[in-house]
Amino acid sequence: MEYIVVLPAAGSGKRMNAGHNKLFLTLRDKPILIHTLEVFEKDENCTGIWLAVKPEEREIIQDMLKQYHITKVKGLPAGGEERQHSVYACIQAAGNESELILVHDAARPFIEPSVIAQLTNAAQKNGAAIAGVKVKDTMKRVHNNVIEETVDREQLWMIQTPQAFQTSILINAQKQAAQDDFLGTDESMLVERLGIAVHVVESTYDNVKMTTREDLLIGDAILQKRQQEGM
Ligand code: CTP
Ligand code: MG
């Protein structure tokens, strides 16, 4: 199933505390951003990549794309104040290029091709499908450090990206959110509020977002495991 992918990469990485965009930090000598891009560069169903960037970082990123032979990037629109604005900039730049569109955090370099394939199949069939994993811990609702209730874990999932959509659905959802000044933490929220059912595809616990320093250690361990397994 062919698709295009939007990768928001215009954040500042405050929680990583790197002093610059965390996506330039390296794992095994390669920038996190390149690890993520390589997944889509290699996936033959991916027909184009749109990367939201900070204007002042565009040139560094373009140099990086050359250095690592990333050829599928079709546009590097300026990102916005919030992640949602960065994604919107890419969607506007990409237009109706493809029937299916994926949104994926540039900060999640370990997404597996098999999960991407399941997501695109599910989105093609149902309109919208997002990646997630079941929670592992006991979950409780807490108010002012006092437990209000223990929540049934069976129904709780931790949601990740990629999030895959039929392009027209995501464009409509983004437009409606902009009109209503609604800010969501993922694309699914924008689609959910239109009353459209969003399917969840079980992903892997490897698909972590590089957010804080500890995540770099986890990332390094995942790469080591994959190297040993010959992946
Ligand atoms: N992102 C973006 N535009 C923004 C904010 C975030 O394109 N205005 C991107 C980030 O570059 C990242 C992804 O969205 O690839 C997920 O966001 P997050 O992990 O929160 O990254 P940052 O916003 O950079 O980090 P922090 O929140 O710690 O500052
Ligand atoms: Mg952020």
PDB file of C-alpha atoms and ligand atoms in Angstrom:
ATOM      1  CA  MET A   1       0.000   0.000   0.000  1.00  0.00           C
ATOM      2  CA  GLU A   2       1.662   3.223  -1.155  1.00  0.00           C
ATOM      3  CA  TYR A   3       1.755   6.201   1.186  1.00  0.00           C
ATOM      4  CA  ILE A   4       3.551   9.457   1.915  1.00  0.00           C
ATOM      5  CA  VAL A   5       4.904  10.321   5.344  1.00  0.00           C
ATOM      6  CA  VAL A   6       4.994  13.565   7.308  1.00  0.00           C
ATOM      7  CA  LEU A   7       7.759  13.815   9.890  1.00  0.00           C
ATOM      8  CA  PRO A   8       7.570  16.734  12.339  1.00  0.00           C
ATOM      9  CA  ALA A   9      11.207  17.598  13.153  1.00  0.00           C
ATOM     10  CA  ALA A  10      10.856  21.238  14.196  1.00  0.00           C
ATOM     11  CA  GLY A  11      10.873  20.831  17.983  1.00  0.00           C
ATOM     12  CA  SER A  12      13.444  22.198  20.415  1.00  0.00           C
ATOM     13  CA  GLY A  13      13.978  19.090  22.528  1.00  0.00           C
ATOM     14  CA  LYS A  14      13.660  20.949  25.836  1.00  0.00           C
ATOM     15  CA  ARG A  15      13.244  17.790  27.912  1.00  0.00           C
ATOM     16  CA  MET A  16      16.387  16.287  26.343  1.00  0.00           C
ATOM     17  CA  ASN A  17      18.360  19.327  27.467  1.00  0.00           C
ATOM     18  CA  ALA A  18      20.827  19.062  24.581  1.00  0.00           C
ATOM     19  CA  GLY A  19      21.026  22.809  23.946  1.00  0.00           C
ATOM     20  CA  HIS A  20      19.888  22.204  20.352  1.00  0.00           C
ATOM     21  CA  ASN A  21      17.410  20.074  18.405  1.00  0.00           C
ATOM     22  CA  LYS A  22      17.590  16.602  20.012  1.00  0.00           C
ATOM     23  CA  LEU A  23      17.199  15.005  16.582  1.00  0.00           C
ATOM     24  CA  PHE A  24      20.823  15.944  15.827  1.00  0.00           C
ATOM     25  CA  LEU A  25      22.049  13.812  18.756  1.00  0.00           C
ATOM     26  CA  THR A  26      23.624  10.597  17.556  1.00  0.00           C
ATOM     27  CA  LEU A  27      22.941   6.966  18.338  1.00  0.00           C
ATOM     28  CA  ARG A  28      25.875   4.790  17.235  1.00  0.00           C
ATOM     29  CA  ASP A  29      27.360   7.764  15.356  1.00  0.00           C
ATOM     30  CA  LYS A  30      24.263   8.512  13.307  1.00  0.00           C
ATOM     31  CA  PRO A  31      21.805  11.369  14.023  1.00  0.00           C
ATOM     32  CA  ILE A  32      18.430  10.270  15.402  1.00  0.00           C
ATOM     33  CA  LEU A  33      16.786  12.100  12.496  1.00  0.00           C
ATOM     34  CA  ILE A  34      18.697   9.966   9.978  1.00  0.00           C
ATOM     35  CA  HIS A  35      17.809   6.727  11.766  1.00  0.00           C
ATOM     36  CA  THR A  36      14.135   7.653  11.368  1.00  0.00           C
ATOM     37  CA  LEU A  37      14.476   8.824   7.762  1.00  0.00           C
ATOM     38  CA  GLU A  38      16.256   5.608   6.759  1.00  0.00           C
ATOM     39  CA  VAL A  39      13.228   3.518   7.728  1.00  0.00           C
ATOM     40  CA  PHE A  40      11.110   5.365   5.155  1.00  0.00           C
ATOM     41  CA  GLU A  41      13.913   5.678   2.600  1.00  0.00           C
ATOM     42  CA  LYS A  42      14.126   1.865   2.600  1.00  0.00           C
ATOM     43  CA  ASP A  43      10.373   1.178   2.587  1.00  0.00           C
ATOM     44  CA  GLU A  44       9.392   0.833  -1.066  1.00  0.00           C
ATOM     45  CA  ASN A  45       5.761   1.698  -0.304  1.00  0.00           C
ATOM     46  CA  CYS A  46       6.824   5.149   0.870  1.00  0.00           C
ATOM     47  CA  THR A  47       6.666   7.468  -2.144  1.00  0.00           C
ATOM     48  CA  GLY A  48       7.596  10.758  -0.479  1.00  0.00           C
ATOM     49  CA  ILE A  49       8.718  12.335   2.785  1.00  0.00           C
ATOM     50  CA  TRP A  50       7.741  15.798   4.067  1.00  0.00           C
ATOM     51  CA  LEU A  51       9.866  17.080   6.894  1.00  0.00           C
ATOM     52  CA  ALA A  52       8.793  20.053   9.045  1.00  0.00           C
ATOM     53  CA  VAL A  53      11.919  21.953  10.076  1.00  0.00           C
ATOM     54  CA  LYS A  54      12.926  25.121  11.857  1.00  0.00           C
ATOM     55  CA  PRO A  55      13.932  27.582   9.121  1.00  0.00           C
ATOM     56  CA  GLU A  56      17.308  28.179  10.795  1.00  0.00           C
ATOM     57  CA  GLU A  57      18.001  24.426  10.713  1.00  0.00           C
ATOM     58  CA  ARG A  58      16.914  23.809   7.115  1.00  0.00           C
ATOM     59  CA  GLU A  59      20.404  24.081   5.674  1.00  0.00           C
ATOM     60  CA  ILE A  60      22.044  21.771   8.234  1.00  0.00           C
ATOM     61  CA  ILE A  61      19.314  19.222   7.582  1.00  0.00           C
ATOM     62  CA  GLN A  62      19.649  19.483   3.813  1.00  0.00           C
ATOM     63  CA  ASP A  63      23.386  18.828   4.167  1.00  0.00           C
ATOM     64  CA  MET A  64      22.624  15.812   6.351  1.00  0.00           C
ATOM     65  CA  LEU A  65      20.207  14.425   3.747  1.00  0.00           C
ATOM     66  CA  LYS A  66      22.957  14.610   1.147  1.00  0.00           C
ATOM     67  CA  GLN A  67      25.578  13.097   3.415  1.00  0.00           C
ATOM     68  CA  TYR A  68      23.389  10.091   4.231  1.00  0.00           C
ATOM     69  CA  HIS A  69      21.888   9.706   0.737  1.00  0.00           C
ATOM     70  CA  ILE A  70      18.289  10.338   1.742  1.00  0.00           C
ATOM     71  CA  THR A  71      16.522  10.901  -1.577  1.00  0.00           C
ATOM     72  CA  LYS A  72      12.789  10.788  -0.846  1.00  0.00           C
ATOM     73  CA  VAL A  73      12.391  14.145   0.934  1.00  0.00           C
ATOM     74  CA  LYS A  74      10.124  16.251  -1.274  1.00  0.00           C
ATOM     75  CA  GLY A  75       9.665  19.273   0.954  1.00  0.00           C
ATOM     76  CA  LEU A  76      10.956  20.875   4.143  1.00  0.00           C
ATOM     77  CA  PRO A  77       8.253  23.365   5.143  1.00  0.00           C
ATOM     78  CA  ALA A  78       8.744  25.591   8.177  1.00  0.00           C
ATOM     79  CA  GLY A  79       7.366  24.040  11.351  1.00  0.00           C
ATOM     80  CA  GLY A  80       5.177  25.971  13.765  1.00  0.00           C
ATOM     81  CA  GLU A  81       4.873  26.830  17.424  1.00  0.00           C
ATOM     82  CA  GLU A  82       3.288  23.482  18.337  1.00  0.00           C
ATOM     83  CA  ARG A  83       3.761  20.013  16.845  1.00  0.00           C
ATOM     84  CA  GLN A  84       0.240  20.150  15.359  1.00  0.00           C
ATOM     85  CA  HIS A  85       1.170  23.317  13.441  1.00  0.00           C
ATOM     86  CA  SER A  86       4.299  21.631  12.084  1.00  0.00           C
ATOM     87  CA  VAL A  87       2.247  18.683  10.859  1.00  0.00           C
ATOM     88  CA  TYR A  88      -0.289  21.044   9.276  1.00  0.00           C
ATOM     89  CA  ALA A  89       2.477  22.847   7.365  1.00  0.00           C
ATOM     90  CA  CYS A  90       3.559  19.523   5.856  1.00  0.00           C
ATOM     91  CA  ILE A  91       0.035  18.461   4.997  1.00  0.00           C
ATOM     92  CA  GLN A  92      -0.583  21.735   3.209  1.00  0.00           C
ATOM     93  CA  ALA A  93       2.684  21.341   1.302  1.00  0.00           C
ATOM     94  CA  ALA A  94       1.953  17.729   0.352  1.00  0.00           C
ATOM     95  CA  GLY A  95      -1.682  18.255  -0.682  1.00  0.00           C
ATOM     96  CA  ASN A  96      -3.432  15.275  -2.228  1.00  0.00           C
ATOM     97  CA  GLU A  97      -0.213  13.690  -3.443  1.00  0.00           C
ATOM     98  CA  SER A  98      -1.222  10.257  -2.144  1.00  0.00           C
ATOM     99  CA  GLU A  99      -4.399   8.534  -1.007  1.00  0.00           C
ATOM    100  CA  LEU A 100      -2.765   7.554   2.287  1.00  0.00           C
ATOM    101  CA  ILE A 101      -0.749   9.711   4.630  1.00  0.00           C
ATOM    102  CA  LEU A 102       1.272   8.738   7.684  1.00  0.00           C
ATOM    103  CA  VAL A 103       2.336  11.099  10.440  1.00  0.00           C
ATOM    104  CA  HIS A 104       5.347   9.939  12.427  1.00  0.00           C
ATOM    105  CA  ASP A 105       7.476  11.638  15.109  1.00  0.00           C
ATOM    106  CA  ALA A 106      10.982  12.163  13.769  1.00  0.00           C
ATOM    107  CA  ALA A 107      12.050  11.328  17.338  1.00  0.00           C
ATOM    108  CA  ARG A 108      10.888   7.660  17.034  1.00  0.00           C
ATOM    109  CA  PRO A 109      13.693   5.974  15.092  1.00  0.00           C
ATOM    110  CA  PHE A 110      12.779   2.349  15.868  1.00  0.00           C
ATOM    111  CA  ILE A 111       9.454   1.934  14.103  1.00  0.00           C
ATOM    112  CA  GLU A 112       9.265  -1.450  12.392  1.00  0.00           C
ATOM    113  CA  PRO A 113       8.282  -1.816   8.722  1.00  0.00           C
ATOM    114  CA  SER A 114       5.774  -4.572   9.597  1.00  0.00           C
ATOM    115  CA  VAL A 115       3.856  -2.132  11.825  1.00  0.00           C
ATOM    116  CA  ILE A 116       3.869   0.494   9.054  1.00  0.00           C
ATOM    117  CA  ALA A 117       2.402  -2.081   6.662  1.00  0.00           C
ATOM    118  CA  GLN A 118      -0.356  -3.032   9.130  1.00  0.00           C
ATOM    119  CA  LEU A 119      -1.186   0.632   9.685  1.00  0.00           C
ATOM    120  CA  THR A 120      -1.464   1.478   6.005  1.00  0.00           C
ATOM    121  CA  ASN A 121      -3.636  -1.578   5.369  1.00  0.00           C
ATOM    122  CA  ALA A 122      -5.925  -0.697   8.266  1.00  0.00           C
ATOM    123  CA  ALA A 123      -6.168   2.979   7.244  1.00  0.00           C
ATOM    124  CA  GLN A 124      -6.918   2.058   3.651  1.00  0.00           C
ATOM    125  CA  LYS A 125      -9.752  -0.162   4.850  1.00  0.00           C
ATOM    126  CA  ASN A 126     -11.106   1.898   7.764  1.00  0.00           C
ATOM    127  CA  GLY A 127      -9.957   5.490   7.225  1.00  0.00           C
ATOM    128  CA  ALA A 128      -7.746   5.908  10.274  1.00  0.00           C
ATOM    129  CA  ALA A 129      -5.327   3.661  12.188  1.00  0.00           C
ATOM    130  CA  ILE A 130      -2.727   4.462  14.827  1.00  0.00           C
ATOM    131  CA  ALA A 131       0.054   2.548  16.567  1.00  0.00           C
ATOM    132  CA  GLY A 132      -0.064   1.693  20.260  1.00  0.00           C
ATOM    133  CA  VAL A 133       0.978  -0.802  22.905  1.00  0.00           C
ATOM    134  CA  LYS A 134      -0.862  -2.145  25.938  1.00  0.00           C
ATOM    135  CA  VAL A 135       0.091  -0.570  29.258  1.00  0.00           C
ATOM    136  CA  LYS A 136       2.162  -2.827  31.487  1.00  0.00           C
ATOM    137  CA  ASP A 137       1.712  -1.250  34.904  1.00  0.00           C
ATOM    138  CA  THR A 138      -1.289  -1.004  37.188  1.00  0.00           C
ATOM    139  CA  MET A 139      -3.081   2.224  36.367  1.00  0.00           C
ATOM    140  CA  LYS A 140      -4.764   4.515  38.897  1.00  0.00           C
ATOM    141  CA  ARG A 141      -6.429   7.898  38.642  1.00  0.00           C
ATOM    142  CA  VAL A 142      -4.805  10.194  41.224  1.00  0.00           C
ATOM    143  CA  HIS A 143      -5.936  13.610  42.432  1.00  0.00           C
ATOM    144  CA  ASN A 144      -3.678  15.668  44.744  1.00  0.00           C
ATOM    145  CA  ASN A 145      -1.600  12.537  45.377  1.00  0.00           C
ATOM    146  CA  VAL A 146      -4.618  10.538  46.548  1.00  0.00           C
ATOM    147  CA  ILE A 147      -6.052   7.644  44.538  1.00  0.00           C
ATOM    148  CA  GLU A 148      -9.505   8.185  43.133  1.00  0.00           C
ATOM    149  CA  GLU A 149      -9.787   4.830  41.386  1.00  0.00           C
ATOM    150  CA  THR A 150      -7.891   1.914  39.886  1.00  0.00           C
ATOM    151  CA  VAL A 151      -8.532   1.958  36.160  1.00  0.00           C
ATOM    152  CA  ASP A 152      -9.156  -1.280  34.259  1.00  0.00           C
ATOM    153  CA  ARG A 153      -5.828  -1.855  32.502  1.00  0.00           C
ATOM    154  CA  GLU A 154      -7.298  -4.139  29.839  1.00  0.00           C
ATOM    155  CA  GLN A 155      -8.741  -1.140  28.021  1.00  0.00           C
ATOM    156  CA  LEU A 156      -5.705   1.133  28.254  1.00  0.00           C
ATOM    157  CA  TRP A 157      -3.148   1.579  25.493  1.00  0.00           C
ATOM    158  CA  MET A 158      -0.149   3.868  25.206  1.00  0.00           C
ATOM    159  CA  ILE A 159      -0.441   5.590  21.877  1.00  0.00           C
ATOM    160  CA  GLN A 160       2.525   6.171  19.593  1.00  0.00           C
ATOM    161  CA  THR A 161       3.072   7.219  16.032  1.00  0.00           C
ATOM    162  CA  PRO A 162       2.853   6.400  13.124  1.00  0.00           C
ATOM    163  CA  GLN A 163      -0.736   7.465  12.720  1.00  0.00           C
ATOM    164  CA  ALA A 164      -2.139   6.637   9.278  1.00  0.00           C
ATOM    165  CA  PHE A 165      -5.111   8.234   7.539  1.00  0.00           C
ATOM    166  CA  GLN A 166      -6.900   8.479   4.271  1.00  0.00           C
ATOM    167  CA  THR A 167      -5.578  11.871   3.230  1.00  0.00           C
ATOM    168  CA  SER A 168      -8.973  13.575   2.908  1.00  0.00           C
ATOM    169  CA  ILE A 169      -9.861  12.607   6.499  1.00  0.00           C
ATOM    170  CA  LEU A 170      -6.698  14.110   7.950  1.00  0.00           C
ATOM    171  CA  ILE A 171      -7.008  17.297   5.883  1.00  0.00           C
ATOM    172  CA  ASN A 172     -10.612  17.788   7.047  1.00  0.00           C
ATOM    173  CA  ALA A 173      -9.681  17.090  10.666  1.00  0.00           C
ATOM    174  CA  GLN A 174      -6.772  19.549  10.571  1.00  0.00           C
ATOM    175  CA  LYS A 175      -8.920  22.259   8.972  1.00  0.00           C
ATOM    176  CA  GLN A 176     -11.670  21.809  11.539  1.00  0.00           C
ATOM    177  CA  ALA A 177      -9.176  21.914  14.427  1.00  0.00           C
ATOM    178  CA  ALA A 178      -7.620  25.125  13.051  1.00  0.00           C
ATOM    179  CA  GLN A 179     -11.068  26.688  12.692  1.00  0.00           C
ATOM    180  CA  ASP A 180     -11.992  25.742  16.278  1.00  0.00           C
ATOM    181  CA  ASP A 181      -8.588  26.651  17.744  1.00  0.00           C
ATOM    182  CA  PHE A 182      -8.381  23.076  19.013  1.00  0.00           C
ATOM    183  CA  LEU A 183      -4.934  21.807  19.900  1.00  0.00           C
ATOM    184  CA  GLY A 184      -4.465  18.048  20.241  1.00  0.00           C
ATOM    185  CA  THR A 185      -1.445  16.056  21.321  1.00  0.00           C
ATOM    186  CA  ASP A 186      -1.766  13.713  18.345  1.00  0.00           C
ATOM    187  CA  GLU A 187      -3.519  13.622  14.965  1.00  0.00           C
ATOM    188  CA  SER A 188      -5.953  10.978  16.144  1.00  0.00           C
ATOM    189  CA  MET A 189      -7.548  13.453  18.567  1.00  0.00           C
ATOM    190  CA  LEU A 190      -8.385  15.732  15.654  1.00  0.00           C
ATOM    191  CA  VAL A 191     -10.008  12.870  13.762  1.00  0.00           C
ATOM    192  CA  GLU A 192     -11.804  11.463  16.842  1.00  0.00           C
ATOM    193  CA  ARG A 193     -13.574  14.778  17.408  1.00  0.00           C
ATOM    194  CA  LEU A 194     -15.168  14.447  13.964  1.00  0.00           C
ATOM    195  CA  GLY A 195     -16.818  11.227  15.149  1.00  0.00           C
ATOM    196  CA  ILE A 196     -14.682   9.024  12.908  1.00  0.00           C
ATOM    197  CA  ALA A 197     -13.608   5.637  14.317  1.00  0.00           C
ATOM    198  CA  VAL A 198      -9.844   5.320  14.693  1.00  0.00           C
ATOM    199  CA  HIS A 199      -8.421   1.793  14.737  1.00  0.00           C
ATOM    200  CA  VAL A 200      -5.422   0.808  16.866  1.00  0.00           C
ATOM    201  CA  VAL A 201      -2.680  -1.477  15.566  1.00  0.00           C
ATOM    202  CA  GLU A 202      -0.508  -3.231  18.149  1.00  0.00           C
ATOM    203  CA  SER A 203       3.021  -1.895  17.778  1.00  0.00           C
ATOM    204  CA  THR A 204       6.205  -2.740  19.686  1.00  0.00           C
ATOM    205  CA  TYR A 205       7.706  -1.451  22.932  1.00  0.00           C
ATOM    206  CA  ASP A 206      10.847  -0.670  20.888  1.00  0.00           C
ATOM    207  CA  ASN A 207       9.056   2.225  19.222  1.00  0.00           C
ATOM    208  CA  VAL A 208      10.050   4.658  21.975  1.00  0.00           C
ATOM    209  CA  LYS A 209      10.253   8.405  21.492  1.00  0.00           C
ATOM    210  CA  MET A 210      13.647   9.883  22.274  1.00  0.00           C
ATOM    211  CA  THR A 211      12.427  12.402  24.851  1.00  0.00           C
ATOM    212  CA  THR A 212      14.764  12.452  27.863  1.00  0.00           C
ATOM    213  CA  ARG A 213      18.380  11.386  28.452  1.00  0.00           C
ATOM    214  CA  GLU A 214      17.445   7.862  29.599  1.00  0.00           C
ATOM    215  CA  ASP A 215      15.806   7.231  26.250  1.00  0.00           C
ATOM    216  CA  LEU A 216      19.217   7.490  24.558  1.00  0.00           C
ATOM    217  CA  LEU A 217      20.437   4.543  26.654  1.00  0.00           C
ATOM    218  CA  ILE A 218      17.358   2.559  25.675  1.00  0.00           C
ATOM    219  CA  GLY A 219      17.928   3.547  22.040  1.00  0.00           C
ATOM    220  CA  ASP A 220      21.510   2.395  22.155  1.00  0.00           C
ATOM    221  CA  ALA A 221      20.444  -0.937  23.646  1.00  0.00           C
ATOM    222  CA  ILE A 222      17.805  -1.439  20.935  1.00  0.00           C
ATOM    223  CA  LEU A 223      20.410  -0.804  18.213  1.00  0.00           C
ATOM    224  CA  GLN A 224      22.801  -3.238  19.861  1.00  0.00           C
ATOM    225  CA  LYS A 225      20.088  -5.909  20.064  1.00  0.00           C
ATOM    226  CA  ARG A 226      19.213  -5.391  16.395  1.00  0.00           C
ATOM    227  CA  GLN A 227      22.854  -5.579  15.371  1.00  0.00           C
ATOM    228  CA  GLN A 228      23.206  -8.874  17.214  1.00  0.00           C
ATOM    229  CA  GLU A 229      20.079 -10.202  15.548  1.00  0.00           C
ATOM    230  CA  GLY A 230      21.407  -9.044  12.173  1.00  0.00           C
ATOM    231  CA  MET A 231      18.506  -6.679  11.541  1.00  0.00           C
TER     232      MET A 231
HETATM  233  N1  CTP B   1       7.907  18.925  16.780  1.00  0.00           N
HETATM  234  C1  CTP B   1       7.706  19.789  15.709  1.00  0.00           C
HETATM  235  N2  CTP B   1       7.272  21.076  15.930  1.00  0.00           N
HETATM  236  C2  CTP B   1       7.032  21.527  17.182  1.00  0.00           C
HETATM  237  C3  CTP B   1       7.226  20.647  18.287  1.00  0.00           C
HETATM  238  C4  CTP B   1       7.665  19.347  18.061  1.00  0.00           C
HETATM  239  O1  CTP B   1       7.912  19.407  14.549  1.00  0.00           O
HETATM  240  N3  CTP B   1       6.638  22.771  17.360  1.00  0.00           N
HETATM  241  C5  CTP B   1       8.388  17.550  16.541  1.00  0.00           C
HETATM  242  C6  CTP B   1       9.686  17.184  17.255  1.00  0.00           C
HETATM  243  O2  CTP B   1      10.812  17.600  16.485  1.00  0.00           O
HETATM  244  C7  CTP B   1       9.591  15.681  17.421  1.00  0.00           C
HETATM  245  C8  CTP B   1       8.073  15.417  17.443  1.00  0.00           C
HETATM  246  O3  CTP B   1       7.433  16.620  17.017  1.00  0.00           O
HETATM  247  O4  CTP B   1      10.151  14.969  16.329  1.00  0.00           O
HETATM  248  C9  CTP B   1       7.597  14.966  18.806  1.00  0.00           C
HETATM  249  O5  CTP B   1       7.717  16.029  19.737  1.00  0.00           O
HETATM  250  P1  CTP B   1       8.568  15.987  21.091  1.00  0.00           P
HETATM  251  O6  CTP B   1       9.058  14.628  21.354  1.00  0.00           O
HETATM  252  O7  CTP B   1       7.779  16.692  22.133  1.00  0.00           O
HETATM  253  O8  CTP B   1       9.882  16.854  20.689  1.00  0.00           O
HETATM  254  P2  CTP B   1      10.271  18.324  21.151  1.00  0.00           P
HETATM  255  O9  CTP B   1       9.067  19.193  21.133  1.00  0.00           O
HETATM  256  O10 CTP B   1      11.445  18.705  20.322  1.00  0.00           O
HETATM  257  O11 CTP B   1      10.769  18.075  22.646  1.00  0.00           O
HETATM  258  P3  CTP B   1      10.294  18.842  23.998  1.00  0.00           P
HETATM  259  O12 CTP B   1       8.796  18.717  24.056  1.00  0.00           O
HETATM  260  O13 CTP B   1      11.012  18.135  25.097  1.00  0.00           O
HETATM  261  O14 CTP B   1      10.750  20.277  23.836  1.00  0.00           O
HETATM  262 MG    MG B   2       7.357  18.779  22.444  1.00  0.00          MG
END
